Short mmCIF file of N, CA and C in Angstrom, two decimals:
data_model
loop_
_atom_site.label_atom_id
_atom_site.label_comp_id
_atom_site.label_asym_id
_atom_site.label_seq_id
_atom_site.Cartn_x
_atom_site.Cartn_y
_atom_site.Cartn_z
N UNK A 1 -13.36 -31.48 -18.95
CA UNK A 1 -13.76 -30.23 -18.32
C UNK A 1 -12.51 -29.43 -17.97
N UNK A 2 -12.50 -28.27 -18.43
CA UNK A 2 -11.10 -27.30 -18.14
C UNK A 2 -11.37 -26.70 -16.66
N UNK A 3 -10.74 -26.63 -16.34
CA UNK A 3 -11.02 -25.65 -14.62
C UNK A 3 -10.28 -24.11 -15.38
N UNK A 4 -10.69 -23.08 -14.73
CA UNK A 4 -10.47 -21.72 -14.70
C UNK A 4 -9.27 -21.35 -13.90
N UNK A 5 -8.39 -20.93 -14.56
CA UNK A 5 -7.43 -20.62 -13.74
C UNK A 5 -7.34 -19.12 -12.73
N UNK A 6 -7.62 -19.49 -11.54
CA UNK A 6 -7.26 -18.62 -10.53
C UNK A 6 -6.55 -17.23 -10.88
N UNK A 7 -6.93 -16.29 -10.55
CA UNK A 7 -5.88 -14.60 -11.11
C UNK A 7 -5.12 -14.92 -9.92
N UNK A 8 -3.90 -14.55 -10.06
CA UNK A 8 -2.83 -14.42 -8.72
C UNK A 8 -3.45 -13.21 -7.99
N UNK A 9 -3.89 -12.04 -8.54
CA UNK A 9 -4.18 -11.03 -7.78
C UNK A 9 -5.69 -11.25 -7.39
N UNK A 10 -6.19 -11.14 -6.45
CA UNK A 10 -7.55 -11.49 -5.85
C UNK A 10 -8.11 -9.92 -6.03
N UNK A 11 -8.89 -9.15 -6.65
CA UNK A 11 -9.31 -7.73 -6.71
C UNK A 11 -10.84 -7.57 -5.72
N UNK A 12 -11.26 -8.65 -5.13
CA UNK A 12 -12.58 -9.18 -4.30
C UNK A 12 -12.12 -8.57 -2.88
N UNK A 13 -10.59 -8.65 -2.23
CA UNK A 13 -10.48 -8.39 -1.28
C UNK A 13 -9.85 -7.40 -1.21
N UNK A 14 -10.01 -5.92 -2.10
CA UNK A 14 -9.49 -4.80 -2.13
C UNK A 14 -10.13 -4.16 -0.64
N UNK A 15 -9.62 -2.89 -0.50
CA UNK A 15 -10.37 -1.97 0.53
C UNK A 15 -9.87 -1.92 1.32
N UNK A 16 -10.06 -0.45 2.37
CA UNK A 16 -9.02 -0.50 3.35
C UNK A 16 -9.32 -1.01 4.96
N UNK A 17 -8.10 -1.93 5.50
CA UNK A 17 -8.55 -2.36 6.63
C UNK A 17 -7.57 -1.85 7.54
N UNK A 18 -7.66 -1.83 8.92
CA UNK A 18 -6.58 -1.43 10.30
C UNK A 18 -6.13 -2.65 10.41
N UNK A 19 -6.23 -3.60 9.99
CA UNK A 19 -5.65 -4.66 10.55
C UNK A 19 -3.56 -4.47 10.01
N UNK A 20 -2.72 -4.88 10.70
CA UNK A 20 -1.41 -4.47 10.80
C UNK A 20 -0.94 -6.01 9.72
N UNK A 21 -0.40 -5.70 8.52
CA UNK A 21 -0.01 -6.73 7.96
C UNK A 21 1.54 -7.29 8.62
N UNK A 22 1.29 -8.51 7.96
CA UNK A 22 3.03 -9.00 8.73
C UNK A 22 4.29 -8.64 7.98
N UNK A 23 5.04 -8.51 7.86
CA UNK A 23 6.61 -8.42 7.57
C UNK A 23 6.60 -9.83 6.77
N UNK A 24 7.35 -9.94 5.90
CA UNK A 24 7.57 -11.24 4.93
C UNK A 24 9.00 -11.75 5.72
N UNK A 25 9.74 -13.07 5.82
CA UNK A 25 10.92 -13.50 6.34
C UNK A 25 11.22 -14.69 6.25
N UNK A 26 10.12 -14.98 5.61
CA UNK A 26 10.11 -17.07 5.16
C UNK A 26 10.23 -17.36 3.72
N UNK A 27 11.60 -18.11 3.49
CA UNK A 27 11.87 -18.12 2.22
C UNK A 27 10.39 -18.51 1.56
N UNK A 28 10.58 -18.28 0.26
CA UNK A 28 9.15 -18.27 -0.93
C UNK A 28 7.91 -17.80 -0.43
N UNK A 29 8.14 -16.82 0.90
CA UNK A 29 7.31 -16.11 1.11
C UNK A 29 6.37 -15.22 -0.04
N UNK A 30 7.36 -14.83 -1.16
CA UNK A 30 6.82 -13.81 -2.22
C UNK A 30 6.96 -14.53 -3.31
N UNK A 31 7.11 -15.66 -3.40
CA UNK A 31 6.65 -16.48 -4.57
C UNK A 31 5.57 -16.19 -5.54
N UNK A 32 5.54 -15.87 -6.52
CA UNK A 32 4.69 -15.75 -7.54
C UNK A 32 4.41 -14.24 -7.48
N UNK A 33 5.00 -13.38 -6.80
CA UNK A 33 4.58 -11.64 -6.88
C UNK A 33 4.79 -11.34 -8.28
N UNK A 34 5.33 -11.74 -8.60
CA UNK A 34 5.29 -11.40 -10.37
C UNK A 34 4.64 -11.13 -10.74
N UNK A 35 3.69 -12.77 -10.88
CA UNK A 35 2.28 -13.10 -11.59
C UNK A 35 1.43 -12.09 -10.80
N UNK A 36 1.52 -12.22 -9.52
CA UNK A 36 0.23 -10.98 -8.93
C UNK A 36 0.36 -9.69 -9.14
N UNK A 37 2.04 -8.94 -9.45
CA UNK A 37 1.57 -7.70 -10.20
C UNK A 37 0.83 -7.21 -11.67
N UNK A 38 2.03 -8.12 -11.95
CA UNK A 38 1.03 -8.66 -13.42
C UNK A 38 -0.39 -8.86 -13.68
N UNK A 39 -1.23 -9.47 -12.93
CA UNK A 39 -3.01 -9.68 -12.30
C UNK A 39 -3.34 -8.12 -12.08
N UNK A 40 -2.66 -7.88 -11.22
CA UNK A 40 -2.94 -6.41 -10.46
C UNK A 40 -2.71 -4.92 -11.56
N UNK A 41 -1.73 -5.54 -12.49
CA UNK A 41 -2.24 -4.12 -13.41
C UNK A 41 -2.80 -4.53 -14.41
N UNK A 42 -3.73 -6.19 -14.91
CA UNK A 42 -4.47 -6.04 -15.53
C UNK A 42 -5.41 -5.82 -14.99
N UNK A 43 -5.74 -5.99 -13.56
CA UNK A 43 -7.47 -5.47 -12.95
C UNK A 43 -7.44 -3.78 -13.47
N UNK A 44 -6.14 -3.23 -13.33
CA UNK A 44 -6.51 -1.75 -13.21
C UNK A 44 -6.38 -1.22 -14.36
N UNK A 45 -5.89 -2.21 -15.45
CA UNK A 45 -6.12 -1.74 -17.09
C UNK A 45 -7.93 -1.70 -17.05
N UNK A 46 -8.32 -3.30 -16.55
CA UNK A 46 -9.59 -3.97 -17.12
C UNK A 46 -10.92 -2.65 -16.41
N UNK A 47 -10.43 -2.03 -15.38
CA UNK A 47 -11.16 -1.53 -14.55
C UNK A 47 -11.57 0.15 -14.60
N UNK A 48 -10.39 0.30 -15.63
CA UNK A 48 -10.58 1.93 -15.84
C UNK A 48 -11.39 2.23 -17.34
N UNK A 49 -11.66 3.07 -17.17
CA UNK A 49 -13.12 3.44 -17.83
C UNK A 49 -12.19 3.53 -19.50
N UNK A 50 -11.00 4.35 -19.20
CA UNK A 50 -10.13 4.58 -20.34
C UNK A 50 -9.47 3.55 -21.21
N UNK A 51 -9.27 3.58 -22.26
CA UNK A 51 -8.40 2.87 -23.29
C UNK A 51 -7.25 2.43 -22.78
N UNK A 52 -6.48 1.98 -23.00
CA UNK A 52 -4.97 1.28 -22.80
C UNK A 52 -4.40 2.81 -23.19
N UNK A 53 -4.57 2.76 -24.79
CA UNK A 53 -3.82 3.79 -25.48
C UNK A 53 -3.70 5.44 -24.07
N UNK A 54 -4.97 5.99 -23.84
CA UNK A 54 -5.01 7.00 -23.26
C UNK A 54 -4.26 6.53 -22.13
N UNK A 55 -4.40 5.50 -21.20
CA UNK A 55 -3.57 5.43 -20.08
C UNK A 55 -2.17 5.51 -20.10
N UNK A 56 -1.48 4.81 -21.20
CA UNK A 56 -0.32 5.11 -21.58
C UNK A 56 0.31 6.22 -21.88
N UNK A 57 -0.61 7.01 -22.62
CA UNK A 57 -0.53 8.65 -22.63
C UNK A 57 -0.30 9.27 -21.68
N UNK A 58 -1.40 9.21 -20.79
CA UNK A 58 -0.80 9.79 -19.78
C UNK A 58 0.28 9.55 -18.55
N UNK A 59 0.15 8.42 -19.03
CA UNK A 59 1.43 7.69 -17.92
C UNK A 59 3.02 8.26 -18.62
N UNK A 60 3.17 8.52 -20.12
CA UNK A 60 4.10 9.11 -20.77
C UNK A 60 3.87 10.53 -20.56
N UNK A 61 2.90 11.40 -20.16
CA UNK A 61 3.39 12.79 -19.69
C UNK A 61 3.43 12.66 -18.64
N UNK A 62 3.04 11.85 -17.70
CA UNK A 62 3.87 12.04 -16.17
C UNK A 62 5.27 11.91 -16.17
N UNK A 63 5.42 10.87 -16.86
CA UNK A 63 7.15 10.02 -17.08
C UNK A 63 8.09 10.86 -17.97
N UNK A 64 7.56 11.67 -18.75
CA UNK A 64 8.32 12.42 -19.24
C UNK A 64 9.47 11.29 -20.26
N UNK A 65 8.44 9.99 -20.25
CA UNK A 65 9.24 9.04 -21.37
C UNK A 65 8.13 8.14 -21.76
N UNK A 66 8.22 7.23 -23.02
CA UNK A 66 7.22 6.87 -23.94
C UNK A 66 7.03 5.94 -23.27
N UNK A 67 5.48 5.31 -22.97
CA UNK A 67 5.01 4.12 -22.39
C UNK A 67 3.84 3.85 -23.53
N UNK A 68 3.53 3.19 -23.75
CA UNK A 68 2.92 2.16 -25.06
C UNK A 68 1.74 1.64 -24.54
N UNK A 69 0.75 1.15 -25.10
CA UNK A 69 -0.34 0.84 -25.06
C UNK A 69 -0.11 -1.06 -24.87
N UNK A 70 0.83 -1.33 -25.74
CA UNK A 70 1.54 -2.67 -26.31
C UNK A 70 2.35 -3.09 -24.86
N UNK A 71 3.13 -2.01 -24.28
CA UNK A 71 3.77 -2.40 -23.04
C UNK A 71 3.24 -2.27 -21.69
N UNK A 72 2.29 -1.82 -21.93
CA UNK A 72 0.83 -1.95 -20.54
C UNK A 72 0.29 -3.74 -20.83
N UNK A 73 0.22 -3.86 -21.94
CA UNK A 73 -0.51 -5.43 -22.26
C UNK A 73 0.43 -6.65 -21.94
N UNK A 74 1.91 -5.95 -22.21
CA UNK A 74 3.12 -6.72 -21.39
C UNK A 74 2.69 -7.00 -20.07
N UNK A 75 2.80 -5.63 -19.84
CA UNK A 75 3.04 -5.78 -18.18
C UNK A 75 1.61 -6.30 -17.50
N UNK A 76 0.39 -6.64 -18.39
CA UNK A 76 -0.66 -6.90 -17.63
C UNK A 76 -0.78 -8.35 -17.59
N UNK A 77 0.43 -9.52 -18.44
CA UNK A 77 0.20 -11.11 -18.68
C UNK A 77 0.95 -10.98 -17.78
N UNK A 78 0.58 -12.45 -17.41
CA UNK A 78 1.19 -13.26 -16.46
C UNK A 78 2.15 -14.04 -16.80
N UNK A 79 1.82 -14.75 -17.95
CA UNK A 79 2.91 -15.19 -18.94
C UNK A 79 3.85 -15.25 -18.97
N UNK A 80 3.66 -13.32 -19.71
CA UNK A 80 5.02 -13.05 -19.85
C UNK A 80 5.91 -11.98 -18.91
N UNK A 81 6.57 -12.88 -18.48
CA UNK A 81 7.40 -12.91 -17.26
C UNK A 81 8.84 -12.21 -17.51
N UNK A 82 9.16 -11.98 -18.61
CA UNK A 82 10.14 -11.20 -19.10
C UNK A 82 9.69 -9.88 -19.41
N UNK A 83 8.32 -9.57 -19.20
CA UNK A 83 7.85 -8.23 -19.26
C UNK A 83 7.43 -7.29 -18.19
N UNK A 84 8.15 -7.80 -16.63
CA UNK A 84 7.37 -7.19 -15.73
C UNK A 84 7.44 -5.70 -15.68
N UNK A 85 6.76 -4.89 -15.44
CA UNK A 85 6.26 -3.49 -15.17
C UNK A 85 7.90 -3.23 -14.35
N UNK A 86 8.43 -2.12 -14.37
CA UNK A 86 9.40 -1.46 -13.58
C UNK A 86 8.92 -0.82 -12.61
N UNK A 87 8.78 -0.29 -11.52
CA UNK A 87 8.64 0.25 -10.25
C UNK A 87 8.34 1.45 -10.77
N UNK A 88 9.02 2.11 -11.28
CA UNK A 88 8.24 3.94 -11.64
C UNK A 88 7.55 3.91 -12.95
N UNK A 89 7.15 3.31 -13.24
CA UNK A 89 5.83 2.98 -14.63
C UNK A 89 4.67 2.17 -13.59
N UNK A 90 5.12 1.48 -12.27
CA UNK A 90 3.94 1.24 -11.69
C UNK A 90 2.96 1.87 -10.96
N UNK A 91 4.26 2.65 -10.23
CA UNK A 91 4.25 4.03 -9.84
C UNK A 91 3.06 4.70 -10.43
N UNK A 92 3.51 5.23 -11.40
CA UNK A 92 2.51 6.23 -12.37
C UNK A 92 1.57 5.71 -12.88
N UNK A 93 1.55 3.92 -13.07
CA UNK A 93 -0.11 3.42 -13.55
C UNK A 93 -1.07 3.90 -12.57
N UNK A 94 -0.52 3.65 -10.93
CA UNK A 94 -1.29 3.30 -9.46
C UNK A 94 -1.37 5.32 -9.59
N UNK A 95 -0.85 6.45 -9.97
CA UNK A 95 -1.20 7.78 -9.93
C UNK A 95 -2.24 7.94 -11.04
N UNK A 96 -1.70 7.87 -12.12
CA UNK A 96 -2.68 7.80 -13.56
C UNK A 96 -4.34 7.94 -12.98
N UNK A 97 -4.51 6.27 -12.38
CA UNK A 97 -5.88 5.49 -12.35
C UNK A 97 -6.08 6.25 -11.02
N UNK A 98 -5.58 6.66 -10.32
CA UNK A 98 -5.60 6.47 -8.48
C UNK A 98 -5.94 4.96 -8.16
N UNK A 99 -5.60 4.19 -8.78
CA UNK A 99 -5.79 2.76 -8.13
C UNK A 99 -5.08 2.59 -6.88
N UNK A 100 -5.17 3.42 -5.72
CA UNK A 100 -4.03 3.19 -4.47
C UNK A 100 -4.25 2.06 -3.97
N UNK A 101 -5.79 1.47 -4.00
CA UNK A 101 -6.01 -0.14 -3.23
C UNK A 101 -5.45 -0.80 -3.51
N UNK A 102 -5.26 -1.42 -5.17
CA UNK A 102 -4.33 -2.29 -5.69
C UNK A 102 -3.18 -2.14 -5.18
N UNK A 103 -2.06 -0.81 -4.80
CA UNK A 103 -1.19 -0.56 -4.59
C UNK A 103 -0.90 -0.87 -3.25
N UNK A 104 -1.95 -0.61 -2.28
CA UNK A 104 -1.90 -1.25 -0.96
C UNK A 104 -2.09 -2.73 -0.89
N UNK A 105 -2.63 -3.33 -1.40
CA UNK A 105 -2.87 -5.01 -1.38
C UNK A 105 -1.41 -5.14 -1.76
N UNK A 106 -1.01 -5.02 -3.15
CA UNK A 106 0.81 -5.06 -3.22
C UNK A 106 1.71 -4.95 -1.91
N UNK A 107 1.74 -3.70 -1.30
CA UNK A 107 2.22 -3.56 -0.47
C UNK A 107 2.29 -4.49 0.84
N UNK A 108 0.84 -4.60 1.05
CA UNK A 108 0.72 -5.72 2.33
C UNK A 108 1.33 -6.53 2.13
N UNK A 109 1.50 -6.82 0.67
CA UNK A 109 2.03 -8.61 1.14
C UNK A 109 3.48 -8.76 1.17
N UNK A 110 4.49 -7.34 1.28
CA UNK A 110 5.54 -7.46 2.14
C UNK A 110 5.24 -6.97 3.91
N UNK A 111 4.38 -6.89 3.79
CA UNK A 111 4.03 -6.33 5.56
C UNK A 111 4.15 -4.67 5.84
N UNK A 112 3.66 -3.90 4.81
CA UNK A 112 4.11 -2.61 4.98
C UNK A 112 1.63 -2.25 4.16
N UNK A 113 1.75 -0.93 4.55
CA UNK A 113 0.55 -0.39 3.94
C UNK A 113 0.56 1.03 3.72
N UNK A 114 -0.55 1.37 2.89
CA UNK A 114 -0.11 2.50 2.17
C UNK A 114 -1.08 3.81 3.08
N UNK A 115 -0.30 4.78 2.81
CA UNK A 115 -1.25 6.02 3.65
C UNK A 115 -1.11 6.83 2.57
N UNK A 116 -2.71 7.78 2.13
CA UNK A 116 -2.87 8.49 1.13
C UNK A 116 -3.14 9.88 1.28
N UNK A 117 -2.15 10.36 0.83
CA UNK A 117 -2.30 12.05 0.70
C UNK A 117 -2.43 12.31 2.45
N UNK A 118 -4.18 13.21 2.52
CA UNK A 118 -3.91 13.75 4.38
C UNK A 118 -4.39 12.61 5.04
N UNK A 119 -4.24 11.36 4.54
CA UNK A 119 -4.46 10.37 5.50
C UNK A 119 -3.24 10.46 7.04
N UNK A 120 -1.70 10.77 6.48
CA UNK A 120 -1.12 11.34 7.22
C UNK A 120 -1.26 11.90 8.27
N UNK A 121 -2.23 12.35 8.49
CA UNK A 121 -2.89 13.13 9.41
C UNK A 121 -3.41 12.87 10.29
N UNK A 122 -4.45 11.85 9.80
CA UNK A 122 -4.80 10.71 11.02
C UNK A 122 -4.50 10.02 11.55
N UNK A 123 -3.12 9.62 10.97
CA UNK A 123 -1.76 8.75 11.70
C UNK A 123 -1.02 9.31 12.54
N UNK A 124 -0.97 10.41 12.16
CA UNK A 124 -0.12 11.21 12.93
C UNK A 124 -1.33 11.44 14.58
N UNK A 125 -2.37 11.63 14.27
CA UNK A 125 -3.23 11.90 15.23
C UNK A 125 -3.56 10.92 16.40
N UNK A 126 -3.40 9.73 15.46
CA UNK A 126 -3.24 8.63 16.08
C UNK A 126 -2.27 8.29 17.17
N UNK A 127 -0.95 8.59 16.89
CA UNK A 127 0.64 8.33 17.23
C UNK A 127 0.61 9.29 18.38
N UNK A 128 -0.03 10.91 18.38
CA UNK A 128 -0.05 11.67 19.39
C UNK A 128 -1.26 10.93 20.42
N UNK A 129 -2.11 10.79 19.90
CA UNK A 129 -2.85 9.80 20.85
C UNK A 129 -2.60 8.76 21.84
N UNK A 130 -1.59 8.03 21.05
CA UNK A 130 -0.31 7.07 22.16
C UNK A 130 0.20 7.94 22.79
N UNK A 131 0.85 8.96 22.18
CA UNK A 131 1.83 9.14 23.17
C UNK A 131 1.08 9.75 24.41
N UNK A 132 0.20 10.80 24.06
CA UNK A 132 -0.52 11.41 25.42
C UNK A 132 -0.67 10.06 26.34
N UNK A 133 -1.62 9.06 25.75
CA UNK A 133 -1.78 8.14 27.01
C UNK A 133 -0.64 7.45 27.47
N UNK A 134 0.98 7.66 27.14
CA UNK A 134 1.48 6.92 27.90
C UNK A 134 1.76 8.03 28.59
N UNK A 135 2.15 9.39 28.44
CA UNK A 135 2.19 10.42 29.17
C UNK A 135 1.56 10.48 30.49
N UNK A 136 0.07 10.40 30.36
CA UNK A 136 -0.73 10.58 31.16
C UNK A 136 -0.64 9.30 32.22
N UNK A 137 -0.63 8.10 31.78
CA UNK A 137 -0.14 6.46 32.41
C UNK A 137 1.33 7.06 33.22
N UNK A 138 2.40 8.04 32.79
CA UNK A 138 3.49 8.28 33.57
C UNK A 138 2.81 8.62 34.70
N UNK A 139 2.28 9.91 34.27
CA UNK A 139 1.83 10.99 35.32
C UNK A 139 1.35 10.08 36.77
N UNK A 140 0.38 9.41 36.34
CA UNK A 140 -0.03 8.98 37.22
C UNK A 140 0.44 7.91 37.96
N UNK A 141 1.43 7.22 37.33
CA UNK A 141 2.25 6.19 38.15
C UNK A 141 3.46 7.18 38.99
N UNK A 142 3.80 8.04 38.81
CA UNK A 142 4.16 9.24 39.55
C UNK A 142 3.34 9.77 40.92
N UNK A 143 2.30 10.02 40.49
CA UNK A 143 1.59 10.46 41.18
C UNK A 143 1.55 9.99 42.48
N UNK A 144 2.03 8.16 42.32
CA UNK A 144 1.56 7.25 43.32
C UNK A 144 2.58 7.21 44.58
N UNK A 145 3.46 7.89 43.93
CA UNK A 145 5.20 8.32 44.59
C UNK A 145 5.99 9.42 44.96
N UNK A 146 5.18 10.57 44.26
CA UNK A 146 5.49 11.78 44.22
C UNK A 146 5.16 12.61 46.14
N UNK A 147 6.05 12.77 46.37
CA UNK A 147 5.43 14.11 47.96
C UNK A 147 6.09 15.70 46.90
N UNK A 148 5.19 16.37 48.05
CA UNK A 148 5.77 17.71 47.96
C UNK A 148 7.68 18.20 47.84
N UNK A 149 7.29 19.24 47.14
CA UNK A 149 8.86 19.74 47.15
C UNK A 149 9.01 20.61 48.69
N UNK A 150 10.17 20.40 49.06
CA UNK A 150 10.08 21.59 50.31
C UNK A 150 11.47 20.88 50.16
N UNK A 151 11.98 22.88 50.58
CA UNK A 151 13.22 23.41 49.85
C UNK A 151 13.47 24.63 51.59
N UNK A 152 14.58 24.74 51.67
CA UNK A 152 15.01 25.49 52.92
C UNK A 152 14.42 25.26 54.13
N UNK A 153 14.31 23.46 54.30
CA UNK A 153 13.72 23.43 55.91
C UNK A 153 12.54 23.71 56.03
N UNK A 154 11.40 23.95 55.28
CA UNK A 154 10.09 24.22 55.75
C UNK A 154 9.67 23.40 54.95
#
């Protein structure tokens, strides 16, 4: 009986969560990221409606340099490990597809996550949200200490 070999990239637990990923700092912490990018741009070859060929296309007019149909199939084994994807061809697969989930699962697992387009916005909304309440937490621990000003004896 053969057993099935496991994808390094898990595509079941895509989607976005608040939960705060950790920071990586333990040797072989990122062991096998290879194989899981590799997993991770064959889910988003296997997953887009388009051809290899067309994705490559357009991943070569974003890039403004030739990307191959043949070197997407590289970069989608696990295998082969002498073929990993370069950072700005991954770049432009994760724009191409909008696959940003895949790109955030990547990300987490150095402890960092991804914010999209005016998601910005709500972070930012967020961050002013802290700050008012520690503002307001001053104010009022002030409050508890504060007397009047009186200035020339009265």
């Amino acid at each position: 009986m053969t057993r099935k070999r496991r994808p390094s990239f898990d595509s079941s637990q895509l989607g976005f969560t608040f939960e705060a990923p950790k920071p990586v700092s333990m040797p072989a912490e990122l062991a096998g990221l290879d194989a899981m990018i590799a997993a991770a741009v064959g889910t988003v070859l296997k997953e887009d409606t388009r051809s290899r060929h067309e994705i490559a296309g357009a991943m070569s007019a974003l890039l403004a340099e030739e990307v191959s149909a043949m070197m997407l199939d590289a970069y989608a084994s696990e295998a082969r490990g002498n073929h990993n994807i370069p950072t700005h061809r991954a770049l432009a697969l994760v724009a191409v597809t909008g696959r940003f989930d895949v790109m955030d699962a990547l990300v987490r697992r150095i402890g960092a996550a991804l914010v999209i387009g005016e998601e910005i916005i709500l972070t930012e909304m967020g961050n002013i949200d802290r700050q008012l309440a520690e503002l307001k937490a001053r104010q009022r621990m002030l409050a508890t200490i504060a007397k009047p000003m009186k200035r020339g004896g009265h």
